[in-house]
Amino acid sequence: MTTVTPALRLTGDGAIRQEPLRRLLLRQVAEMHAAEKDALQVLAELAAAARSPRLGLLLRLHVAETREHITRLRHIMDRHGVPAGTLGSRGKRGLLEDCIELACSEADDPTVRDTALAAVALHLEHDEIASYQVLRMWASQLGMHDASDAMGMTMGEEQRLESRLIQWSAAHHRASQGRTAFRTGE
Ligand SMILES: [Fe+2]
């Protein structure tokens, strides 16, 4: 039977123990490091596949930012003696697989394909934002302020891409509708 993770055991006064939470945080940092490395490959492929110059640029810029995110995570791991693993979480790997499927789903229509590529990037970034929110909160609770600051900086960059992707998607949809109206003489 699955038991509650030891990292969430409470002390007598109801507070979460610091050392188990620290171990949990560092394990999640290593998982995030592996997940970002996988995401880096996928983002580069999305950027190469994008037909819209603006979407391609947004994704390429985020490839460069993601390299920096990996470096920040690696610094935290080095500082705390965490070895780099190669396996991200099952959930993140599953998300990546779903995203790749989505990106390939409308290969015949370049306009819809770009819409799918942006949706894939949104899925990935939204999940990363949630992960960094949690990691930053735990680091802050543990007094690991350097790690908390690094996580906050990365989260801000993920959120910026997310809002730019939403803006791009809205503009792309408006432009597609305009083209359709022009073709049909509406
Ligand atoms: Fe990201």
PDB file of C-alpha atoms and ligand atoms in Angstrom:
ATOM      1  CA  MET A   1       0.000   0.000   0.000  1.00  0.00           C
ATOM      2  CA  THR A   2       1.245   3.491  -0.829  1.00  0.00           C
ATOM      3  CA  THR A   3       2.124   5.505   2.246  1.00  0.00           C
ATOM      4  CA  VAL A   4       2.264   9.245   2.666  1.00  0.00           C
ATOM      5  CA  THR A   5       5.702  10.462   1.636  1.00  0.00           C
ATOM      6  CA  PRO A   6       8.036  10.739   4.674  1.00  0.00           C
ATOM      7  CA  ALA A   7       8.892  14.249   3.503  1.00  0.00           C
ATOM      8  CA  LEU A   8       5.425  15.382   4.554  1.00  0.00           C
ATOM      9  CA  ARG A   9       5.578  14.046   8.110  1.00  0.00           C
ATOM     10  CA  LEU A  10       4.698  16.702  10.628  1.00  0.00           C
ATOM     11  CA  THR A  11       6.508  17.565  13.798  1.00  0.00           C
ATOM     12  CA  GLY A  12       4.579  17.482  17.067  1.00  0.00           C
ATOM     13  CA  ASP A  13       3.414  21.071  16.641  1.00  0.00           C
ATOM     14  CA  GLY A  14       2.110  20.440  13.121  1.00  0.00           C
ATOM     15  CA  ALA A  15       5.032  22.061  11.269  1.00  0.00           C
ATOM     16  CA  ILE A  16       6.634  20.246   8.345  1.00  0.00           C
ATOM     17  CA  ARG A  17      10.130  18.951   9.152  1.00  0.00           C
ATOM     18  CA  GLN A  18      12.826  20.989   7.482  1.00  0.00           C
ATOM     19  CA  GLU A  19      15.272  18.249   6.436  1.00  0.00           C
ATOM     20  CA  PRO A  20      12.723  15.997   4.681  1.00  0.00           C
ATOM     21  CA  LEU A  21      11.315  19.041   2.886  1.00  0.00           C
ATOM     22  CA  ARG A  22      14.841  20.037   1.845  1.00  0.00           C
ATOM     23  CA  ARG A  23      15.426  16.544   0.413  1.00  0.00           C
ATOM     24  CA  LEU A  24      12.099  16.715  -1.402  1.00  0.00           C
ATOM     25  CA  LEU A  25      12.968  20.122  -2.843  1.00  0.00           C
ATOM     26  CA  LEU A  26      16.369  18.957  -4.084  1.00  0.00           C
ATOM     27  CA  ARG A  27      14.876  15.825  -5.646  1.00  0.00           C
ATOM     28  CA  GLN A  28      12.327  17.990  -7.462  1.00  0.00           C
ATOM     29  CA  VAL A  29      15.082  20.369  -8.585  1.00  0.00           C
ATOM     30  CA  ALA A  30      16.922  17.388 -10.132  1.00  0.00           C
ATOM     31  CA  GLU A  31      13.707  16.251 -11.838  1.00  0.00           C
ATOM     32  CA  MET A  32      13.120  19.758 -13.138  1.00  0.00           C
ATOM     33  CA  HIS A  33      16.695  19.839 -14.443  1.00  0.00           C
ATOM     34  CA  ALA A  34      16.059  16.623 -16.412  1.00  0.00           C
ATOM     35  CA  ALA A  35      12.664  17.888 -17.608  1.00  0.00           C
ATOM     36  CA  GLU A  36      14.099  21.222 -18.812  1.00  0.00           C
ATOM     37  CA  LYS A  37      16.758  19.369 -20.802  1.00  0.00           C
ATOM     38  CA  ASP A  38      14.013  17.334 -22.516  1.00  0.00           C
ATOM     39  CA  ALA A  39      11.955  20.495 -23.062  1.00  0.00           C
ATOM     40  CA  LEU A  40      14.975  22.201 -24.633  1.00  0.00           C
ATOM     41  CA  GLN A  41      15.015  19.633 -27.440  1.00  0.00           C
ATOM     42  CA  VAL A  42      11.277  19.865 -28.003  1.00  0.00           C
ATOM     43  CA  LEU A  43      11.326  23.694 -28.023  1.00  0.00           C
ATOM     44  CA  ALA A  44      14.117  23.725 -30.610  1.00  0.00           C
ATOM     45  CA  GLU A  45      12.053  21.415 -32.825  1.00  0.00           C
ATOM     46  CA  LEU A  46       8.925  23.542 -32.345  1.00  0.00           C
ATOM     47  CA  ALA A  47      10.909  26.675 -33.258  1.00  0.00           C
ATOM     48  CA  ALA A  48      12.262  25.016 -36.412  1.00  0.00           C
ATOM     49  CA  ALA A  49       8.781  23.811 -37.412  1.00  0.00           C
ATOM     50  CA  ALA A  50       7.026  27.171 -36.892  1.00  0.00           C
ATOM     51  CA  ARG A  51       5.977  28.883 -40.120  1.00  0.00           C
ATOM     52  CA  SER A  52       5.156  32.199 -38.460  1.00  0.00           C
ATOM     53  CA  PRO A  53       8.377  34.256 -38.075  1.00  0.00           C
ATOM     54  CA  ARG A  54       7.057  35.794 -34.827  1.00  0.00           C
ATOM     55  CA  LEU A  55       6.220  32.407 -33.297  1.00  0.00           C
ATOM     56  CA  GLY A  56       9.573  31.007 -34.428  1.00  0.00           C
ATOM     57  CA  LEU A  57      11.361  33.958 -32.818  1.00  0.00           C
ATOM     58  CA  LEU A  58       9.477  33.602 -29.508  1.00  0.00           C
ATOM     59  CA  LEU A  59      10.367  29.921 -29.348  1.00  0.00           C
ATOM     60  CA  ARG A  60      14.014  30.458 -30.314  1.00  0.00           C
ATOM     61  CA  LEU A  61      14.394  33.140 -27.643  1.00  0.00           C
ATOM     62  CA  HIS A  62      12.971  30.717 -25.123  1.00  0.00           C
ATOM     63  CA  VAL A  63      15.423  28.020 -26.188  1.00  0.00           C
ATOM     64  CA  ALA A  64      18.185  30.423 -25.100  1.00  0.00           C
ATOM     65  CA  GLU A  65      16.330  31.215 -21.838  1.00  0.00           C
ATOM     66  CA  THR A  66      15.817  27.506 -21.173  1.00  0.00           C
ATOM     67  CA  ARG A  67      19.587  26.943 -21.377  1.00  0.00           C
ATOM     68  CA  GLU A  68      19.916  29.564 -18.634  1.00  0.00           C
ATOM     69  CA  HIS A  69      17.167  27.850 -16.592  1.00  0.00           C
ATOM     70  CA  ILE A  70      19.098  24.579 -16.806  1.00  0.00           C
ATOM     71  CA  THR A  71      22.261  26.365 -15.634  1.00  0.00           C
ATOM     72  CA  ARG A  72      20.423  27.907 -12.657  1.00  0.00           C
ATOM     73  CA  LEU A  73      19.065  24.513 -11.610  1.00  0.00           C
ATOM     74  CA  ARG A  74      22.518  22.977 -12.041  1.00  0.00           C
ATOM     75  CA  HIS A  75      24.028  25.628  -9.741  1.00  0.00           C
ATOM     76  CA  ILE A  76      21.527  24.754  -7.012  1.00  0.00           C
ATOM     77  CA  MET A  77      22.291  21.043  -7.461  1.00  0.00           C
ATOM     78  CA  ASP A  78      26.063  21.641  -7.329  1.00  0.00           C
ATOM     79  CA  ARG A  79      25.757  23.808  -4.221  1.00  0.00           C
ATOM     80  CA  HIS A  80      23.837  21.066  -2.419  1.00  0.00           C
ATOM     81  CA  GLY A  81      25.704  18.053  -3.780  1.00  0.00           C
ATOM     82  CA  VAL A  82      22.843  16.700  -5.892  1.00  0.00           C
ATOM     83  CA  PRO A  83      23.963  14.502  -8.810  1.00  0.00           C
ATOM     84  CA  ALA A  84      22.331  15.108 -12.175  1.00  0.00           C
ATOM     85  CA  GLY A  85      19.835  12.419 -13.121  1.00  0.00           C
ATOM     86  CA  THR A  86      18.593  11.658 -16.577  1.00  0.00           C
ATOM     87  CA  LEU A  87      14.973  10.853 -15.802  1.00  0.00           C
ATOM     88  CA  GLY A  88      12.362  13.542 -15.341  1.00  0.00           C
ATOM     89  CA  SER A  89       9.039  12.702 -13.754  1.00  0.00           C
ATOM     90  CA  ARG A  90       6.616  10.318 -15.502  1.00  0.00           C
ATOM     91  CA  GLY A  91       4.064  13.126 -15.631  1.00  0.00           C
ATOM     92  CA  LYS A  92       6.380  15.527 -17.430  1.00  0.00           C
ATOM     93  CA  ARG A  93       7.514  12.845 -19.881  1.00  0.00           C
ATOM     94  CA  GLY A  94       3.862  12.012 -20.582  1.00  0.00           C
ATOM     95  CA  LEU A  95       3.104  15.698 -21.121  1.00  0.00           C
ATOM     96  CA  LEU A  96       5.988  15.961 -23.572  1.00  0.00           C
ATOM     97  CA  GLU A  97       4.730  12.911 -25.488  1.00  0.00           C
ATOM     98  CA  ASP A  98       1.208  14.361 -25.651  1.00  0.00           C
ATOM     99  CA  CYS A  99       2.643  17.677 -26.829  1.00  0.00           C
ATOM    100  CA  ILE A 100       4.674  16.063 -29.603  1.00  0.00           C
ATOM    101  CA  GLU A 101       1.533  14.256 -30.748  1.00  0.00           C
ATOM    102  CA  LEU A 102      -0.402  17.533 -30.724  1.00  0.00           C
ATOM    103  CA  ALA A 103       2.344  19.285 -32.702  1.00  0.00           C
ATOM    104  CA  CYS A 104       2.138  16.592 -35.392  1.00  0.00           C
ATOM    105  CA  SER A 105      -1.649  16.432 -35.469  1.00  0.00           C
ATOM    106  CA  GLU A 106      -2.368  18.947 -38.242  1.00  0.00           C
ATOM    107  CA  ALA A 107       0.759  18.668 -40.341  1.00  0.00           C
ATOM    108  CA  ASP A 108      -1.119  19.297 -43.604  1.00  0.00           C
ATOM    109  CA  ASP A 109      -2.365  22.772 -42.726  1.00  0.00           C
ATOM    110  CA  PRO A 110       0.486  25.204 -41.935  1.00  0.00           C
ATOM    111  CA  THR A 111      -1.804  27.755 -40.274  1.00  0.00           C
ATOM    112  CA  VAL A 112      -3.394  25.249 -37.953  1.00  0.00           C
ATOM    113  CA  ARG A 113      -0.012  23.624 -37.428  1.00  0.00           C
ATOM    114  CA  ASP A 114       1.362  26.885 -36.005  1.00  0.00           C
ATOM    115  CA  THR A 115      -1.708  27.098 -33.759  1.00  0.00           C
ATOM    116  CA  ALA A 116      -0.928  23.579 -32.511  1.00  0.00           C
ATOM    117  CA  LEU A 117       2.765  24.433 -31.983  1.00  0.00           C
ATOM    118  CA  ALA A 118       1.822  27.460 -29.857  1.00  0.00           C
ATOM    119  CA  ALA A 119      -0.617  25.305 -27.884  1.00  0.00           C
ATOM    120  CA  VAL A 120       2.135  22.781 -27.213  1.00  0.00           C
ATOM    121  CA  ALA A 121       4.464  25.500 -25.955  1.00  0.00           C
ATOM    122  CA  LEU A 122       1.665  26.877 -23.739  1.00  0.00           C
ATOM    123  CA  HIS A 123       1.065  23.438 -22.205  1.00  0.00           C
ATOM    124  CA  LEU A 124       4.768  23.028 -21.470  1.00  0.00           C
ATOM    125  CA  GLU A 125       5.265  26.516 -20.047  1.00  0.00           C
ATOM    126  CA  HIS A 126       2.154  26.364 -17.892  1.00  0.00           C
ATOM    127  CA  ASP A 127       3.373  23.147 -16.304  1.00  0.00           C
ATOM    128  CA  GLU A 128       6.831  24.644 -15.757  1.00  0.00           C
ATOM    129  CA  ILE A 129       5.306  27.725 -14.099  1.00  0.00           C
ATOM    130  CA  ALA A 130       3.433  25.502 -11.635  1.00  0.00           C
ATOM    131  CA  SER A 131       6.625  23.562 -10.875  1.00  0.00           C
ATOM    132  CA  TYR A 132       8.690  26.715 -10.304  1.00  0.00           C
ATOM    133  CA  GLN A 133       5.962  28.227  -8.125  1.00  0.00           C
ATOM    134  CA  VAL A 134       6.150  25.213  -5.823  1.00  0.00           C
ATOM    135  CA  LEU A 135       9.959  25.055  -5.840  1.00  0.00           C
ATOM    136  CA  ARG A 136      10.270  28.759  -5.078  1.00  0.00           C
ATOM    137  CA  MET A 137       7.780  28.489  -2.219  1.00  0.00           C
ATOM    138  CA  TRP A 138       9.596  25.530  -0.639  1.00  0.00           C
ATOM    139  CA  ALA A 139      13.012  27.176  -1.059  1.00  0.00           C
ATOM    140  CA  SER A 140      11.684  30.314   0.584  1.00  0.00           C
ATOM    141  CA  GLN A 141      10.160  28.319   3.485  1.00  0.00           C
ATOM    142  CA  LEU A 142      13.528  26.618   3.999  1.00  0.00           C
ATOM    143  CA  GLY A 143      15.438  29.911   3.994  1.00  0.00           C
ATOM    144  CA  MET A 144      17.267  28.933   0.764  1.00  0.00           C
ATOM    145  CA  HIS A 145      17.024  32.449  -0.595  1.00  0.00           C
ATOM    146  CA  ASP A 146      19.470  32.082  -3.499  1.00  0.00           C
ATOM    147  CA  ALA A 147      17.492  29.109  -4.789  1.00  0.00           C
ATOM    148  CA  SER A 148      14.204  30.921  -4.197  1.00  0.00           C
ATOM    149  CA  ASP A 149      15.450  33.995  -6.126  1.00  0.00           C
ATOM    150  CA  ALA A 150      16.712  31.841  -9.018  1.00  0.00           C
ATOM    151  CA  MET A 151      13.393  30.005  -9.212  1.00  0.00           C
ATOM    152  CA  GLY A 152      11.492  33.314  -9.124  1.00  0.00           C
ATOM    153  CA  MET A 153      13.611  34.705 -11.974  1.00  0.00           C
ATOM    154  CA  THR A 154      13.004  31.612 -14.100  1.00  0.00           C
ATOM    155  CA  MET A 155       9.287  31.637 -13.306  1.00  0.00           C
ATOM    156  CA  GLY A 156       9.067  35.275 -14.469  1.00  0.00           C
ATOM    157  CA  GLU A 157      10.633  34.341 -17.812  1.00  0.00           C
ATOM    158  CA  GLU A 158       8.252  31.393 -18.222  1.00  0.00           C
ATOM    159  CA  GLN A 159       5.272  33.657 -17.454  1.00  0.00           C
ATOM    160  CA  ARG A 160       6.487  36.262 -19.954  1.00  0.00           C
ATOM    161  CA  LEU A 161       6.625  33.642 -22.714  1.00  0.00           C
ATOM    162  CA  GLU A 162       3.204  32.347 -21.694  1.00  0.00           C
ATOM    163  CA  SER A 163       1.609  35.788 -22.057  1.00  0.00           C
ATOM    164  CA  ARG A 164       3.410  36.388 -25.391  1.00  0.00           C
ATOM    165  CA  LEU A 165       2.164  33.039 -26.717  1.00  0.00           C
ATOM    166  CA  ILE A 166      -1.393  33.934 -25.723  1.00  0.00           C
ATOM    167  CA  GLN A 167      -1.038  37.309 -27.495  1.00  0.00           C
ATOM    168  CA  TRP A 168       0.437  35.600 -30.570  1.00  0.00           C
ATOM    169  CA  SER A 169      -2.394  33.021 -30.626  1.00  0.00           C
ATOM    170  CA  ALA A 170      -5.063  35.738 -30.498  1.00  0.00           C
ATOM    171  CA  ALA A 171      -3.380  37.771 -33.276  1.00  0.00           C
ATOM    172  CA  HIS A 172      -2.834  34.635 -35.386  1.00  0.00           C
ATOM    173  CA  HIS A 173      -6.501  33.702 -35.070  1.00  0.00           C
ATOM    174  CA  ARG A 174      -7.625  37.206 -36.076  1.00  0.00           C
ATOM    175  CA  ALA A 175      -5.272  37.156 -39.087  1.00  0.00           C
ATOM    176  CA  SER A 176      -6.491  33.683 -40.133  1.00  0.00           C
ATOM    177  CA  GLN A 177     -10.112  34.818 -39.955  1.00  0.00           C
ATOM    178  CA  GLY A 178      -9.247  37.877 -42.042  1.00  0.00           C
ATOM    179  CA  ARG A 179      -7.639  35.680 -44.709  1.00  0.00           C
ATOM    180  CA  THR A 180     -10.669  33.353 -44.761  1.00  0.00           C
ATOM    181  CA  ALA A 181     -13.060  36.311 -45.115  1.00  0.00           C
ATOM    182  CA  PHE A 182     -10.934  37.707 -47.981  1.00  0.00           C
ATOM    183  CA  ARG A 183     -10.945  34.340 -49.819  1.00  0.00           C
ATOM    184  CA  THR A 184     -14.696  33.813 -49.449  1.00  0.00           C
ATOM    185  CA  GLY A 185     -15.564  37.461 -50.168  1.00  0.00           C
ATOM    186  CA  GLU A 186     -17.331  37.925 -46.800  1.00  0.00           C
TER     187      GLU A 186
HETATM  188 FE    FE B   1      10.158  27.253 -20.263  1.00  0.00          FE
END
